[in-house]
GROMACS .gro file of C-alpha atoms in nm:
model
  281
    1MET     CA    1  -0.037   0.002  -0.008
    2LEU     CA    2   0.131   0.334  -0.110
    3GLY     CA    3   0.202   0.604   0.139
    4SER     CA    4  -0.026   0.855  -0.027
    5GLU     CA    5  -0.311   0.597  -0.013
    6ARG     CA    6  -0.259   0.514   0.362
    7GLY     CA    7  -0.281   0.896   0.421
    8VAL     CA    8  -0.603   0.930   0.225
    9VAL     CA    9  -0.742   0.654   0.488
   10GLU     CA   10  -0.599   0.800   0.797
   11GLU     CA   11  -0.770   1.106   0.683
   12TRP     CA   12  -1.072   0.941   0.645
   13LEU     CA   13  -1.052   0.791   0.976
   14SER     CA   14  -1.000   1.109   1.158
   15GLU     CA   15  -1.192   1.336   0.983
   16PHE     CA   16  -1.546   1.118   1.056
   17LYS     CA   17  -1.479   1.093   1.432
   18ALA     CA   18  -1.411   1.459   1.470
   19LEU     CA   19  -1.776   1.519   1.263
   20PRO     CA   20  -2.041   1.702   1.482
   21ASP     CA   21  -2.369   1.526   1.445
   22THR     CA   22  -2.485   1.854   1.253
   23GLN     CA   23  -2.250   1.807   0.969
   24ILE     CA   24  -2.352   1.463   0.903
   25THR     CA   25  -2.564   1.511   0.615
   26ASN     CA   26  -2.355   1.776   0.413
   27TYR     CA   27  -2.083   1.504   0.470
   28ALA     CA   28  -2.267   1.214   0.312
   29ALA     CA   29  -2.362   1.455   0.024
   30THR     CA   30  -1.981   1.491  -0.027
   31LEU     CA   31  -1.835   1.172   0.050
   32HIS     CA   32  -1.835   1.027  -0.297
   33ARG     CA   33  -1.604   1.348  -0.417
   34LYS     CA   34  -1.304   1.161  -0.257
   35LYS     CA   35  -1.214   0.945  -0.556
   36THR     CA   36  -0.911   0.836  -0.422
   37LEU     CA   37  -1.079   0.695  -0.112
   38VAL     CA   38  -1.270   0.403  -0.234
   39PRO     CA   39  -0.956   0.242  -0.429
   40ALA     CA   40  -0.780   0.297  -0.116
   41LEU     CA   41  -1.013   0.123   0.129
   42TYR     CA   42  -1.012  -0.188  -0.103
   43LYS     CA   43  -0.664  -0.223  -0.069
   44VAL     CA   44  -0.704  -0.207   0.297
   45ILE     CA   45  -0.973  -0.489   0.302
   46GLN     CA   46  -0.794  -0.701   0.055
   47ASP     CA   47  -0.520  -0.691   0.297
   48SER     CA   48  -0.578  -0.934   0.610
   49ASN     CA   49  -0.265  -0.797   0.779
   50ASN     CA   50  -0.295  -0.443   0.710
   51GLU     CA   51  -0.319  -0.234   1.053
   52LEU     CA   52  -0.560  -0.018   0.916
   53LEU     CA   53  -0.795  -0.303   0.861
   54GLU     CA   54  -0.960  -0.342   1.219
   55PRO     CA   55  -1.011   0.066   1.248
   56VAL     CA   56  -1.168   0.068   0.897
   57CYS     CA   57  -1.441  -0.191   0.948
   58HIS     CA   58  -1.526  -0.047   1.288
   59GLN     CA   59  -1.581   0.311   1.067
   60LEU     CA   60  -1.774   0.130   0.808
   61PHE     CA   61  -1.982   0.016   1.078
   62GLU     CA   62  -2.057   0.355   1.212
   63LEU     CA   63  -2.149   0.455   0.890
   64TYR     CA   64  -2.343   0.184   0.835
   65ARG     CA   65  -2.576   0.225   1.131
   66SER     CA   66  -2.618   0.596   1.133
   67SER     CA   67  -2.957   0.749   1.015
   68GLU     CA   68  -2.824   0.876   0.711
   69VAL     CA   69  -2.907   0.670   0.399
   70ARG     CA   70  -2.613   0.748   0.185
   71LEU     CA   71  -2.363   0.636   0.440
   72LYS     CA   72  -2.480   0.301   0.444
   73ARG     CA   73  -2.477   0.288   0.093
   74PHE     CA   74  -2.118   0.398   0.106
   75THR     CA   75  -2.037   0.056   0.321
   76LEU     CA   76  -2.293  -0.150   0.109
   77GLN     CA   77  -2.073  -0.110  -0.189
   78PHE     CA   78  -1.766  -0.293  -0.005
   79LEU     CA   79  -2.032  -0.598   0.099
   80PRO     CA   80  -1.860  -0.825  -0.206
   81GLU     CA   81  -1.517  -0.784  -0.142
   82LEU     CA   82  -1.566  -0.813   0.262
   83MET     CA   83  -1.746  -1.143   0.160
   84TRP     CA   84  -1.466  -1.257  -0.049
   85VAL     CA   85  -1.199  -1.202   0.221
   86TYR     CA   86  -1.390  -1.364   0.470
   87LEU     CA   87  -1.479  -1.674   0.275
   88ARG     CA   88  -1.079  -1.659   0.141
   89LEU     CA   89  -0.978  -1.652   0.498
   90THR     CA   90  -1.225  -1.903   0.632
   91VAL     CA   91  -1.049  -2.194   0.434
   92SER     CA   92  -0.692  -2.066   0.515
   93ARG     CA   93  -0.452  -2.101   0.803
   94ASP     CA   94  -0.497  -1.745   0.890
   95ARG     CA   95  -0.838  -1.748   1.022
   96GLN     CA   96  -0.746  -1.546   1.326
   97SER     CA   97  -0.742  -1.212   1.084
   98ASN     CA   98  -1.102  -1.267   1.020
   99GLY     CA   99  -1.216  -1.106   1.323
  100CYS     CA  100  -1.314  -0.748   1.234
  101ILE     CA  101  -1.455  -0.845   0.885
  102GLU     CA  102  -1.669  -1.100   1.110
  103ALA     CA  103  -1.766  -0.827   1.346
  104LEU     CA  104  -1.852  -0.614   1.058
  105LEU     CA  105  -2.034  -0.873   0.871
  106LEU     CA  106  -2.269  -0.971   1.164
  107GLY     CA  107  -2.306  -0.606   1.278
  108ILE     CA  108  -2.435  -0.523   0.957
  109TYR     CA  109  -2.677  -0.852   0.959
  110ASN     CA  110  -2.808  -0.802   1.316
  111LEU     CA  111  -2.858  -0.422   1.201
  112GLU     CA  112  -3.098  -0.554   0.923
  113ILE     CA  113  -3.264  -0.802   1.055
  114ALA     CA  114  -3.438  -0.567   1.308
  115ASP     CA  115  -3.669  -0.251   1.306
  116LYS     CA  116  -3.588   0.057   1.526
  117ASP     CA  117  -3.727  -0.071   1.831
  118GLY     CA  118  -3.578  -0.370   1.801
  119ASN     CA  119  -3.833  -0.607   1.707
  120ASN     CA  120  -3.735  -0.870   1.447
  121LYS     CA  121  -3.859  -0.771   1.092
  122VAL     CA  122  -4.092  -0.972   0.877
  123LEU     CA  123  -3.990  -0.965   0.506
  124SER     CA  124  -4.276  -0.955   0.287
  125PHE     CA  125  -4.409  -0.864  -0.049
  126THR     CA  126  -4.764  -0.768  -0.209
  127ILE     CA  127  -4.902  -0.991  -0.504
  128PRO     CA  128  -4.939  -0.783  -0.805
  129SER     CA  129  -5.317  -0.779  -0.955
  130LEU     CA  130  -5.327  -0.957  -1.249
  131SER     CA  131  -5.573  -0.652  -1.417
  132LYS     CA  132  -5.296  -0.460  -1.466
  133PRO     CA  133  -5.046  -0.465  -1.730
  134SER     CA  134  -4.679  -0.583  -1.671
  135ILE     CA  135  -4.405  -0.681  -1.890
  136TYR     CA  136  -4.547  -1.077  -1.852
  137HIS     CA  137  -4.897  -1.017  -1.953
  138GLU     CA  138  -5.170  -0.812  -2.096
  139PRO     CA  139  -5.482  -0.753  -1.891
  140SER     CA  140  -5.748  -0.729  -2.172
  141THR     CA  141  -5.702  -1.129  -2.220
  142ILE     CA  142  -5.788  -1.156  -1.871
  143GLY     CA  143  -6.120  -0.975  -1.838
  144SER     CA  144  -6.184  -0.691  -1.613
  145MET     CA  145  -6.197  -0.677  -1.213
  146ALA     CA  146  -6.525  -0.501  -1.114
  147LEU     CA  147  -6.400  -0.180  -0.911
  148THR     CA  148  -6.615  -0.248  -0.581
  149GLU     CA  149  -6.571  -0.090  -0.249
  150GLY     CA  150  -6.463  -0.395  -0.096
  151ALA     CA  151  -6.220  -0.435  -0.386
  152LEU     CA  152  -6.083  -0.099  -0.308
  153CYS     CA  153  -6.044  -0.188   0.071
  154GLN     CA  154  -5.844  -0.484   0.032
  155HIS     CA  155  -5.604  -0.275  -0.250
  156ASP     CA  156  -5.244  -0.331  -0.098
  157LEU     CA  157  -5.337  -0.499   0.194
  158ILE     CA  158  -5.276  -0.857   0.072
  159ARG     CA  159  -4.926  -0.951   0.194
  160VAL     CA  160  -4.746  -1.261   0.155
  161VAL     CA  161  -4.475  -1.364   0.417
  162TYR     CA  162  -4.112  -1.363   0.201
  163SER     CA  163  -3.901  -1.488   0.480
  164ASP     CA  164  -3.890  -1.625   0.810
  165LEU     CA  165  -3.750  -1.422   1.106
  166HIS     CA  166  -3.403  -1.414   1.109
  167PRO     CA  167  -3.236  -1.455   1.442
  168GLN     CA  168  -2.953  -1.245   1.559
  169ARG     CA  169  -2.589  -1.403   1.537
  170GLU     CA  170  -2.303  -1.338   1.749
  171THR     CA  171  -2.054  -1.562   1.573
  172PHE     CA  172  -2.046  -1.743   1.225
  173THR     CA  173  -2.095  -2.109   1.251
  174ALA     CA  174  -2.045  -2.359   0.941
  175GLN     CA  175  -2.427  -2.402   1.004
  176ASN     CA  176  -2.539  -2.033   1.005
  177ARG     CA  177  -2.265  -1.884   0.767
  178PHE     CA  178  -2.462  -1.893   0.442
  179GLU     CA  179  -2.792  -1.768   0.618
  180VAL     CA  180  -2.602  -1.484   0.710
  181LEU     CA  181  -2.426  -1.432   0.386
  182SER     CA  182  -2.740  -1.452   0.170
  183PHE     CA  183  -2.939  -1.218   0.355
  184LEU     CA  184  -2.660  -0.964   0.330
  185MET     CA  185  -2.665  -0.998  -0.046
  186LEU     CA  186  -3.022  -0.974  -0.052
  187CYS     CA  187  -2.974  -0.651   0.141
  188TYR     CA  188  -2.694  -0.581  -0.101
  189ASN     CA  189  -2.936  -0.605  -0.425
  190SER     CA  190  -3.185  -0.420  -0.265
  191ALA     CA  191  -2.943  -0.095  -0.311
  192ILE     CA  192  -2.745  -0.204  -0.609
  193VAL     CA  193  -2.877   0.047  -0.817
  194TYR     CA  194  -2.713   0.282  -0.597
  195MET     CA  195  -2.395   0.118  -0.618
  196PRO     CA  196  -2.080   0.259  -0.820
  197ALA     CA  197  -1.903   0.082  -1.116
  198SER     CA  198  -1.596  -0.026  -0.877
  199SER     CA  199  -1.823  -0.253  -0.659
  200TYR     CA  200  -2.017  -0.405  -0.941
  201GLN     CA  201  -1.662  -0.519  -1.059
  202SER     CA  202  -1.555  -0.639  -0.707
  203LEU     CA  203  -1.934  -0.825  -0.718
  204CYS     CA  204  -1.810  -1.009  -1.011
  205ARG     CA  205  -1.473  -1.121  -0.927
  206MET     CA  206  -1.600  -1.241  -0.569
  207GLY     CA  207  -1.834  -1.448  -0.766
  208SER     CA  208  -1.614  -1.611  -0.989
  209ARG     CA  209  -1.357  -1.672  -0.694
  210VAL     CA  210  -1.588  -1.835  -0.500
  211CYS     CA  211  -1.725  -2.031  -0.772
  212VAL     CA  212  -1.386  -2.201  -0.895
  213SER     CA  213  -1.143  -2.157  -0.612
  214GLY     CA  214  -0.991  -2.536  -0.537
  215PHE     CA  215  -1.145  -2.688  -0.900
  216PRO     CA  216  -0.940  -2.716  -1.189
  217ARG     CA  217  -1.110  -2.412  -1.363
  218GLN     CA  218  -0.903  -2.170  -1.115
  219GLN     CA  219  -0.583  -2.306  -1.280
  220GLU     CA  220  -0.691  -2.102  -1.583
  221LYS     CA  221  -0.752  -1.783  -1.423
  222HIS     CA  222  -0.449  -1.534  -1.387
  223TRP     CA  223  -0.497  -1.472  -1.018
  224LYS     CA  224  -0.217  -1.345  -0.849
  225GLU     CA  225  -0.301  -1.618  -0.544
  226LEU     CA  226  -0.482  -1.931  -0.543
  227CYS     CA  227  -0.737  -2.029  -0.270
  228GLY     CA  228  -0.905  -2.367  -0.144
  229ARG     CA  229  -1.226  -2.456  -0.241
  230ILE     CA  230  -1.513  -2.263  -0.053
  231VAL     CA  231  -1.829  -2.471   0.039
  232LEU     CA  232  -2.110  -2.297  -0.122
  233ASP     CA  233  -2.504  -2.265  -0.059
  234PRO     CA  234  -2.744  -2.262  -0.377
  235GLU     CA  235  -2.966  -1.974  -0.203
  236PHE     CA  236  -2.672  -1.769  -0.172
  237MET     CA  237  -2.573  -1.846  -0.527
  238VAL     CA  238  -2.924  -1.755  -0.638
  239GLN     CA  239  -2.881  -1.394  -0.460
  240LEU     CA  240  -2.538  -1.370  -0.610
  241LEU     CA  241  -2.684  -1.430  -0.958
  242THR     CA  242  -2.935  -1.173  -0.891
  243GLY     CA  243  -2.639  -0.885  -0.848
  244VAL     CA  244  -2.469  -1.032  -1.149
  245TYR     CA  245  -2.746  -1.011  -1.388
  246TYR     CA  246  -2.802  -0.615  -1.300
  247ALA     CA  247  -2.413  -0.568  -1.328
  248MET     CA  248  -2.388  -0.697  -1.659
  249TYR     CA  249  -2.658  -0.500  -1.785
  250ASN     CA  250  -2.527  -0.216  -1.604
  251GLY     CA  251  -2.181  -0.161  -1.775
  252GLN     CA  252  -1.987  -0.473  -1.685
  253TRP     CA  253  -2.111  -0.710  -1.916
  254ASP     CA  254  -1.791  -0.904  -1.993
  255LEU     CA  255  -1.729  -0.955  -1.655
  256GLY     CA  256  -2.064  -1.029  -1.578
  257GLN     CA  257  -2.041  -1.315  -1.872
  258GLU     CA  258  -1.731  -1.448  -1.710
  259VAL     CA  259  -1.864  -1.491  -1.373
  260LEU     CA  260  -2.198  -1.655  -1.518
  261ASP     CA  261  -1.983  -1.918  -1.708
  262ASP     CA  262  -1.809  -1.985  -1.334
  263ILE     CA  263  -2.119  -1.986  -1.150
  264ILE     CA  264  -2.290  -2.257  -1.437
  265TYR     CA  265  -1.974  -2.469  -1.386
  266ARG     CA  266  -1.999  -2.472  -0.993
  267ALA     CA  267  -2.377  -2.533  -1.005
  268GLN     CA  268  -2.345  -2.829  -1.221
  269LEU     CA  269  -2.090  -2.970  -1.041
  270GLU     CA  270  -2.271  -2.955  -0.715
  271LEU     CA  271  -2.587  -3.035  -0.904
  272PHE     CA  272  -2.755  -2.702  -0.723
  273SER     CA  273  -3.103  -2.687  -0.927
  274GLN     CA  274  -3.189  -2.338  -0.775
  275PRO     CA  275  -2.909  -2.126  -0.947
  276LEU     CA  276  -2.948  -2.375  -1.279
  277LEU     CA  277  -3.303  -2.287  -1.282
  278VAL     CA  278  -3.230  -1.927  -1.239
  279LEU     CA  279  -2.994  -1.957  -1.519
  280ARG     CA  280  -3.224  -2.159  -1.745
  281GLU     CA  281  -3.008  -2.436  -1.785
   0.00000   0.00000   0.00000
């Protein structure tokens, strides 16, 4: 890491700590102008032995739990890179270097599963009405719906539970690892339209690495370091695909095509039906 990059990160760390609450909104509005900050933070996250990693993770969490949504999105852009470093370290002998990244991922997860009163959120969605047009159908072939007082009363009230309650997690285990990571990918995908191109690129790189590390295809990649095989979960791969498809059609076509091939490769080896269905294979 260059001295200038280190200086940028250290300045960012000290600047936010000294910031009064009244200036948070202005700070959030101008953070994107720090063009050298994001690349420098990526370098810190990628180096598990960097002494700045712990304070950086702590500050990213402070930004995420602030009431300013733009600060939350600033932290979210690094989520794919944080996941990759975490998963890489879980299969290495250097697991002790994973502590601050684990704490950050768990902290974001625990914030997202509860509302402001501390009650667990229930994720749900509204079933769309077939009487309204969509990209999938024309309502004229279905017939008109009677506009009755009862129908109006029920409008937007029919909701279906999308997810069970997610329990709080204090540590990662082999059993809960991908429950947490899949939920975090869901959070990332819900804000993906606000992510910069660098985050899409990180997402695609992460997808390729977690899918082919430890397999023969890894030898075809021009990566500086090789990694052991990473156990994956089909639900995580589906969430990964959701993000990758968006990145593909928003400026990352070549990287997106590569990671799709790698996801197909892994899903076929594991016989994971869910991601293969999404891929229409």
